[in-house]
Amino acid sequence: MDVKLPNLGEGADSGTVVGIMVKPGAQIKKGQNIIEIETGKAVAPIPAPAAGTVTTIRVKEGDKISVGALILTMDAEAGAAAPADSNAAPAKKAAAKAAPKKAAAAPAPEADAEADAEEETEEAAGEIVNENPVAPPSVRRVAREIALDLRRVSGTGSGGRITWDDVRGYIARLERLAAQKAAPKGGATAPPERIDFSSFGSIYKRPMTQLRKVIAQRMVESRASIPEVTQFDEADVTALNDLRKKYVAAYEAKGARLTLTTFILKVVANVLKKHPSFNASLDEAAGEIVFKEYFHLGLAVDTEAGLLVPVIRDVDKKDLIQLSKDVQELATKARDRKLGMDEMRGGTFTISNQGGIGGGHFTPVIN
């Protein structure tokens, strides 16, 4: 029986083998973990689909494998051959389901028409559509500040009045056109410039892990898509630290480690309740602001593998003892690379704490 890498979920289709948990000749049970694979920011165990005896291991640590790749071969126990067949059947069904999607994407004329439409908008974006634009004073003021000619913006408000949405849409259109003009022909992306650093002196190299690649990609996306505002302030936490010292022993007796981070989590949750705009997200596709009525706080954890952000759920509903336990548990799982993808999703606000290394103010990239 061939055991292959199953669907990993969350859009992941490949990963790196970081641990092999069985050996040739080993007797394994159905559901027993056979390898660990790193996908994005999570390390996930892959269970055996059936019980049996391992005959050959087909991968080694460090291998990059995709869904469907052969992991190992085993002699399945009597009656266990069916899972292999049933495992293949969903794959065929999935392929059958995927086929119509490819067929649906086939009509090239429509795609070409869309591309032509995009190209045509470049000329249209520079046209004067209204010699006497009507817009509220606030829109006119900002238009003057950014040198935007409102005669080129189509108004969708009452009587052709130019709204903020019209201005945003026009600017977004210009950005798309600029990106199209900057992109190389044929849809290819320009390769990054390579520099021979060895020409300046001695060097050594280390390959980037999949985690580091994902972090780099996410940080660049964040910097490019989120307008950041930074404001610094200071607070005297002497009394708070005295309170922590007073109860730290009592908390340890209950298996919890009381830290300033625990207090900050609770304080931030209360502030977010008072100021819901800071617990909101922009849905650009729908043109809506999404206000969340739950308070799941991400906590940045520095690990040897890179920065991970586990999410502590329902902070507003938990007492300080439970929050202390959650912080300790998730930080440990992060450093041991045992966090699941679900434990790093759904955050509404993130706290990053550099107190461990000292320093004053800093500007973290928004998660």
Coordinates of C-alpha atoms in Angstrom, one line a residue:
M1 CA 0.0 0.0 0.0
D2 CA 1.4 3.4 -1.1
V3 CA 0.8 6.2 1.4
K4 CA 0.8 9.6 -0.3
L5 CA 0.6 13.2 1.0
P6 CA -3.1 14.0 1.5
N7 CA -4.8 17.4 0.9
L8 CA -3.3 19.8 3.4
G9 CA -6.2 22.3 3.5
E10 CA -6.1 26.1 3.7
G11 CA -5.0 26.3 0.1
A12 CA -1.6 24.7 0.8
D13 CA -0.4 22.2 -1.8
S14 CA 3.1 21.5 -0.7
G15 CA 5.4 21.6 2.3
T16 CA 8.8 20.6 3.7
V17 CA 9.4 17.4 5.6
V18 CA 10.7 18.4 9.0
G19 CA 10.3 15.1 10.9
I20 CA 10.0 11.3 10.1
M21 CA 8.3 9.5 13.0
V22 CA 8.5 5.9 11.8
K23 CA 11.2 3.5 10.5
P24 CA 11.1 0.6 8.1
G25 CA 9.8 -2.5 9.8
A26 CA 7.8 -0.5 12.3
Q27 CA 4.2 -1.6 13.2
I28 CA 1.9 1.4 12.9
K29 CA -1.7 2.0 13.8
K30 CA -4.3 3.8 11.7
G31 CA -4.1 7.5 12.6
Q32 CA -0.6 7.2 14.0
N33 CA 1.6 10.2 12.9
I34 CA 4.2 9.1 10.3
I35 CA 5.8 12.4 9.3
E36 CA 5.7 16.1 10.2
I37 CA 5.4 18.6 7.4
E38 CA 6.0 22.4 7.5
T39 CA 3.4 24.4 5.5
G40 CA 3.7 28.1 5.7
K41 CA 3.8 29.0 9.4
A42 CA 2.6 25.7 10.8
V43 CA 4.0 22.2 11.3
A44 CA 1.4 19.6 10.8
P45 CA 1.6 15.8 11.5
I46 CA 0.5 13.5 8.7
P47 CA -1.4 10.4 10.1
A48 CA -1.3 6.9 8.6
P49 CA -4.5 6.1 6.7
A50 CA -4.4 2.4 7.8
A51 CA -2.6 0.0 10.1
G52 CA 0.3 -2.1 8.9
T53 CA 4.0 -2.6 8.7
V54 CA 6.3 0.0 7.1
T55 CA 8.4 -1.4 4.3
T56 CA 10.1 1.6 2.7
I57 CA 10.4 5.3 3.6
R58 CA 10.2 7.3 0.4
V59 CA 11.1 10.8 1.8
K60 CA 13.8 12.3 4.0
E61 CA 14.0 15.4 6.2
G62 CA 14.3 18.6 4.2
D63 CA 12.5 17.2 1.2
K64 CA 9.9 19.5 -0.4
I65 CA 6.9 17.5 -1.4
S66 CA 3.5 18.2 -2.9
V67 CA 0.1 16.8 -2.4
G68 CA 0.0 13.3 -3.9
A69 CA 3.7 12.7 -3.4
L70 CA 4.7 9.2 -2.1
I71 CA 5.6 9.2 1.6
L72 CA 6.1 5.5 2.3
T73 CA 5.1 2.0 1.3
M74 CA 3.6 -0.4 3.8
D75 CA 2.1 -3.8 4.1
A76 CA -1.4 -3.1 5.3
E77 CA -3.2 -5.4 7.7
A78 CA -6.0 -7.6 6.4
G79 CA -9.0 -5.5 5.5
A80 CA -7.0 -2.3 5.4
A81 CA -6.4 -2.2 1.7
A82 CA -9.8 -0.5 1.2
P83 CA -8.7 2.8 2.6
A84 CA -6.0 3.0 -0.1
D85 CA -8.7 2.6 -2.7
S86 CA -11.1 4.9 -1.0
N87 CA -8.2 7.4 -0.6
A88 CA -7.7 7.2 -4.4
A89 CA -11.4 7.6 -5.1
P90 CA -11.7 11.1 -3.6
A91 CA -8.6 12.1 -5.5
K92 CA -10.3 11.0 -8.8
K93 CA -13.5 12.8 -7.7
A94 CA -11.5 15.9 -6.8
A95 CA -9.8 15.8 -10.2
A96 CA -13.2 15.4 -11.9
K97 CA -14.4 18.4 -9.9
A98 CA -11.3 20.4 -10.8
A99 CA -11.7 19.6 -14.5
P100 CA -14.9 21.7 -15.0
K101 CA -13.1 24.6 -13.3
K102 CA -10.3 24.4 -15.9
A103 CA -12.9 24.2 -18.6
A104 CA -14.7 27.2 -17.2
A105 CA -11.4 29.2 -17.3
A106 CA -10.8 28.2 -20.9
P107 CA -12.8 30.8 -22.9
A108 CA -9.9 33.0 -23.9
P109 CA -11.9 35.6 -25.8
E110 CA -13.6 36.8 -22.6
A111 CA -10.2 37.1 -20.8
D112 CA -8.8 38.9 -23.8
A113 CA -11.8 41.3 -23.8
E114 CA -11.2 42.0 -20.1
A115 CA -7.5 42.8 -20.8
D116 CA -8.6 45.0 -23.7
A117 CA -11.0 46.8 -21.4
E118 CA -8.2 47.4 -18.9
E119 CA -6.0 48.8 -21.6
E120 CA -8.7 51.1 -22.9
T121 CA -9.2 52.6 -19.5
E122 CA -5.8 54.2 -19.6
E123 CA -6.9 56.7 -22.2
A124 CA -10.3 57.1 -20.4
A125 CA -8.6 57.8 -17.1
G126 CA -7.1 61.0 -18.5
E127 CA -10.2 62.3 -20.2
I128 CA -12.1 65.3 -18.8
V129 CA -15.6 64.0 -18.1
N130 CA -17.0 67.2 -16.5
E131 CA -15.9 70.8 -17.0
N132 CA -17.7 71.9 -13.9
P133 CA -17.4 69.1 -11.3
V134 CA -19.7 69.2 -8.3
A135 CA -18.1 68.0 -5.0
P136 CA -18.3 68.8 -1.3
P137 CA -15.7 71.1 0.2
S138 CA -13.9 68.3 2.0
V139 CA -13.4 66.4 -1.3
R140 CA -12.2 69.6 -3.1
R141 CA -9.7 70.4 -0.3
V142 CA -8.1 67.0 -0.5
A143 CA -8.1 67.1 -4.3
R144 CA -6.2 70.4 -4.1
E145 CA -3.7 68.9 -1.7
I146 CA -2.9 65.9 -3.9
A147 CA -3.2 67.8 -7.2
L148 CA -6.2 65.7 -8.4
D149 CA -8.1 67.2 -11.3
L150 CA -11.8 66.6 -10.3
R151 CA -12.8 67.2 -13.9
R152 CA -11.5 63.7 -14.7
V153 CA -13.5 62.0 -12.0
S154 CA -17.0 60.7 -12.8
G155 CA -19.5 61.6 -10.1
T156 CA -22.1 59.0 -9.0
G157 CA -23.8 61.1 -6.4
S158 CA -27.0 63.0 -6.8
G159 CA -26.8 65.3 -9.8
G160 CA -23.4 63.9 -10.7
R161 CA -21.9 65.0 -7.4
I162 CA -18.4 63.5 -6.8
T163 CA -18.3 61.4 -3.6
W164 CA -15.4 60.0 -1.6
D165 CA -16.0 56.6 -3.2
D166 CA -15.7 58.1 -6.6
V167 CA -12.3 59.6 -5.7
R168 CA -11.1 56.3 -4.2
G169 CA -12.2 54.4 -7.2
Y170 CA -10.5 56.8 -9.6
I171 CA -7.2 56.6 -7.6
A172 CA -7.4 52.8 -7.5
R173 CA -7.9 52.8 -11.3
L174 CA -4.8 54.9 -11.7
E175 CA -2.8 52.6 -9.5
R176 CA -3.9 49.5 -11.5
L177 CA -2.9 51.2 -14.7
A178 CA 0.5 52.2 -13.3
A179 CA 1.0 48.6 -12.1
Q180 CA 0.1 47.3 -15.6
K181 CA 2.5 49.7 -17.3
A182 CA 5.3 48.8 -14.8
A183 CA 4.8 45.0 -15.2
P184 CA 6.9 43.2 -17.8
K185 CA 5.1 42.1 -21.0
G186 CA 3.7 38.6 -21.1
G187 CA 2.7 38.6 -17.4
A188 CA 6.2 37.7 -16.2
T189 CA 7.6 39.4 -13.2
A190 CA 11.0 41.0 -13.3
P191 CA 13.6 38.8 -11.5
P192 CA 15.3 40.5 -8.5
E193 CA 18.7 41.8 -9.1
R194 CA 21.5 39.5 -8.0
I195 CA 24.5 40.9 -6.3
D196 CA 27.8 39.0 -6.0
F197 CA 28.6 39.9 -2.3
S198 CA 31.6 37.6 -2.4
S199 CA 33.4 40.2 -4.5
F200 CA 33.5 42.4 -1.4
G201 CA 34.8 39.9 1.0
S202 CA 34.3 36.5 2.7
I203 CA 30.6 35.2 2.9
Y204 CA 28.7 32.1 3.8
K205 CA 25.1 31.1 2.8
R206 CA 22.2 29.5 4.4
P207 CA 19.0 28.5 2.5
M208 CA 15.7 30.3 3.6
T209 CA 13.2 28.0 5.3
Q210 CA 9.7 27.9 4.0
L211 CA 8.6 29.8 7.2
R212 CA 11.1 32.6 6.5
K213 CA 9.8 32.9 2.9
V214 CA 6.2 33.1 4.1
I215 CA 7.1 35.7 6.8
A216 CA 9.0 37.8 4.2
Q217 CA 6.1 37.6 1.7
R218 CA 3.5 38.6 4.4
M219 CA 5.6 41.5 5.7
V220 CA 6.1 42.9 2.2
E221 CA 2.4 42.6 1.4
S222 CA 1.5 44.3 4.7
R223 CA 3.9 47.2 4.0
A224 CA 2.5 47.6 0.5
S225 CA -1.2 47.4 1.4
I226 CA -1.7 49.0 4.8
P227 CA -1.3 52.7 5.5
E228 CA 0.4 52.9 8.8
V229 CA 0.1 55.6 11.5
T230 CA 2.5 55.5 14.4
Q231 CA 2.0 57.2 17.8
F232 CA 4.2 56.8 20.8
D233 CA 3.4 57.3 24.5
E234 CA 4.7 56.2 27.9
A235 CA 3.0 54.8 31.0
D236 CA 4.2 54.4 34.5
V237 CA 3.6 50.7 35.3
T238 CA 5.2 50.8 38.8
A239 CA 1.9 50.1 40.6
L240 CA 0.9 47.5 38.1
N241 CA 4.3 45.7 38.5
D242 CA 3.8 45.8 42.3
L243 CA 0.4 44.2 41.9
R244 CA 1.9 41.5 39.7
K245 CA 4.6 40.8 42.3
K246 CA 2.0 40.6 45.1
Y247 CA 0.0 37.8 43.3
V248 CA 2.7 36.0 41.3
A249 CA 3.2 33.3 43.9
A250 CA -0.6 32.6 44.2
Y251 CA -0.8 32.3 40.4
E252 CA 2.1 29.9 40.2
A253 CA 0.4 27.7 42.8
K254 CA -2.5 27.5 40.2
G255 CA -0.1 26.6 37.4
A256 CA -0.2 30.1 35.8
R257 CA 2.6 32.6 35.3
L258 CA 1.4 36.2 35.9
T259 CA 3.2 38.7 33.7
L260 CA 2.7 42.3 32.5
T261 CA 1.7 40.9 29.2
T262 CA -1.4 39.3 30.8
F263 CA -2.5 42.6 32.2
I264 CA -1.9 44.3 28.8
L265 CA -4.1 41.7 27.0
K266 CA -7.0 42.5 29.4
V267 CA -6.5 46.2 29.1
V268 CA -6.3 46.2 25.3
A269 CA -9.5 44.1 25.1
N270 CA -11.3 46.7 27.2
V271 CA -10.0 49.5 25.0
L272 CA -11.2 47.7 21.9
K273 CA -14.7 47.4 23.3
K274 CA -14.7 51.1 23.9
H275 CA -13.3 52.0 20.5
P276 CA -14.7 49.4 18.0
S277 CA -13.0 51.0 15.0
F278 CA -9.7 49.5 16.2
N279 CA -11.3 46.1 16.2
A280 CA -12.5 46.4 12.6
S281 CA -11.3 45.4 9.1
L282 CA -11.9 46.9 5.7
D283 CA -13.6 44.6 3.1
E284 CA -12.4 46.3 -0.1
A285 CA -14.4 44.0 -2.4
A286 CA -17.7 44.8 -0.7
G287 CA -16.9 48.4 0.2
E288 CA -17.7 47.8 3.8
I289 CA -16.1 48.1 7.2
V290 CA -16.5 44.9 9.3
F291 CA -16.8 45.5 13.0
K292 CA -16.0 42.4 15.0
E293 CA -17.9 41.7 18.2
Y294 CA -15.3 39.2 19.3
F295 CA -11.8 40.0 20.7
H296 CA -9.1 37.6 19.6
L297 CA -5.7 39.0 20.3
G298 CA -2.6 37.9 18.5
L299 CA 0.6 37.8 20.5
A300 CA 3.9 38.0 18.6
V301 CA 6.3 35.3 19.8
D302 CA 10.0 35.3 18.8
T303 CA 11.2 31.8 17.9
E304 CA 14.4 30.4 16.5
A305 CA 12.5 29.6 13.3
G306 CA 11.0 33.1 13.0
L307 CA 8.3 35.3 14.3
L308 CA 5.0 33.5 14.9
V309 CA 1.7 35.1 16.1
P310 CA -0.6 32.7 18.0
V311 CA -4.1 34.0 18.7
I312 CA -5.7 34.1 22.2
R313 CA -9.4 33.9 21.7
D314 CA -12.2 35.7 23.6
V315 CA -9.7 37.7 25.8
D316 CA -12.6 39.8 27.1
K317 CA -14.4 36.8 28.6
K318 CA -11.3 35.2 30.4
D319 CA -9.9 36.0 33.8
L320 CA -6.2 36.8 34.4
I321 CA -5.5 33.2 35.5
Q322 CA -6.8 31.7 32.3
L323 CA -5.1 34.4 30.2
S324 CA -1.8 33.6 31.9
K325 CA -2.2 30.0 31.1
D326 CA -3.1 30.7 27.5
V327 CA -0.1 32.9 27.0
Q328 CA 2.3 30.3 28.5
E329 CA 0.7 27.4 26.5
L330 CA 0.7 29.2 23.1
A331 CA 4.1 30.7 23.5
T332 CA 5.5 27.2 24.3
K333 CA 3.7 25.6 21.3
A334 CA 5.1 28.4 19.1
R335 CA 8.7 27.8 20.1
D336 CA 8.2 24.1 19.7
R337 CA 6.6 24.6 16.3
K338 CA 3.5 22.8 17.4
L339 CA 1.0 25.5 16.5
G340 CA -1.8 24.6 14.1
M341 CA -3.0 27.0 11.4
D342 CA -6.2 27.6 13.3
E343 CA -4.3 28.8 16.3
M344 CA -2.8 31.6 14.1
R345 CA -5.9 32.8 12.4
G346 CA -8.8 35.0 13.3
G347 CA -7.0 37.7 15.3
T348 CA -8.6 41.1 15.5
F349 CA -5.6 43.0 17.1
T350 CA -1.9 42.1 17.7
I351 CA 0.4 42.9 20.6
S352 CA 4.1 42.8 20.0
N353 CA 6.3 43.1 23.1
Q354 CA 10.1 43.8 23.0
G355 CA 10.4 44.2 26.7
G356 CA 12.5 41.0 26.8
I357 CA 15.4 42.6 24.9
G358 CA 14.9 46.2 26.2
G359 CA 14.9 49.4 24.2
G360 CA 12.4 52.2 23.9
H361 CA 9.9 52.7 21.1
F362 CA 9.7 50.5 17.9
T363 CA 7.3 50.2 14.9
P364 CA 6.4 46.6 14.2
V365 CA 5.0 45.6 10.8
I366 CA 1.2 45.2 11.1
N367 CA 0.2 41.5 11.2

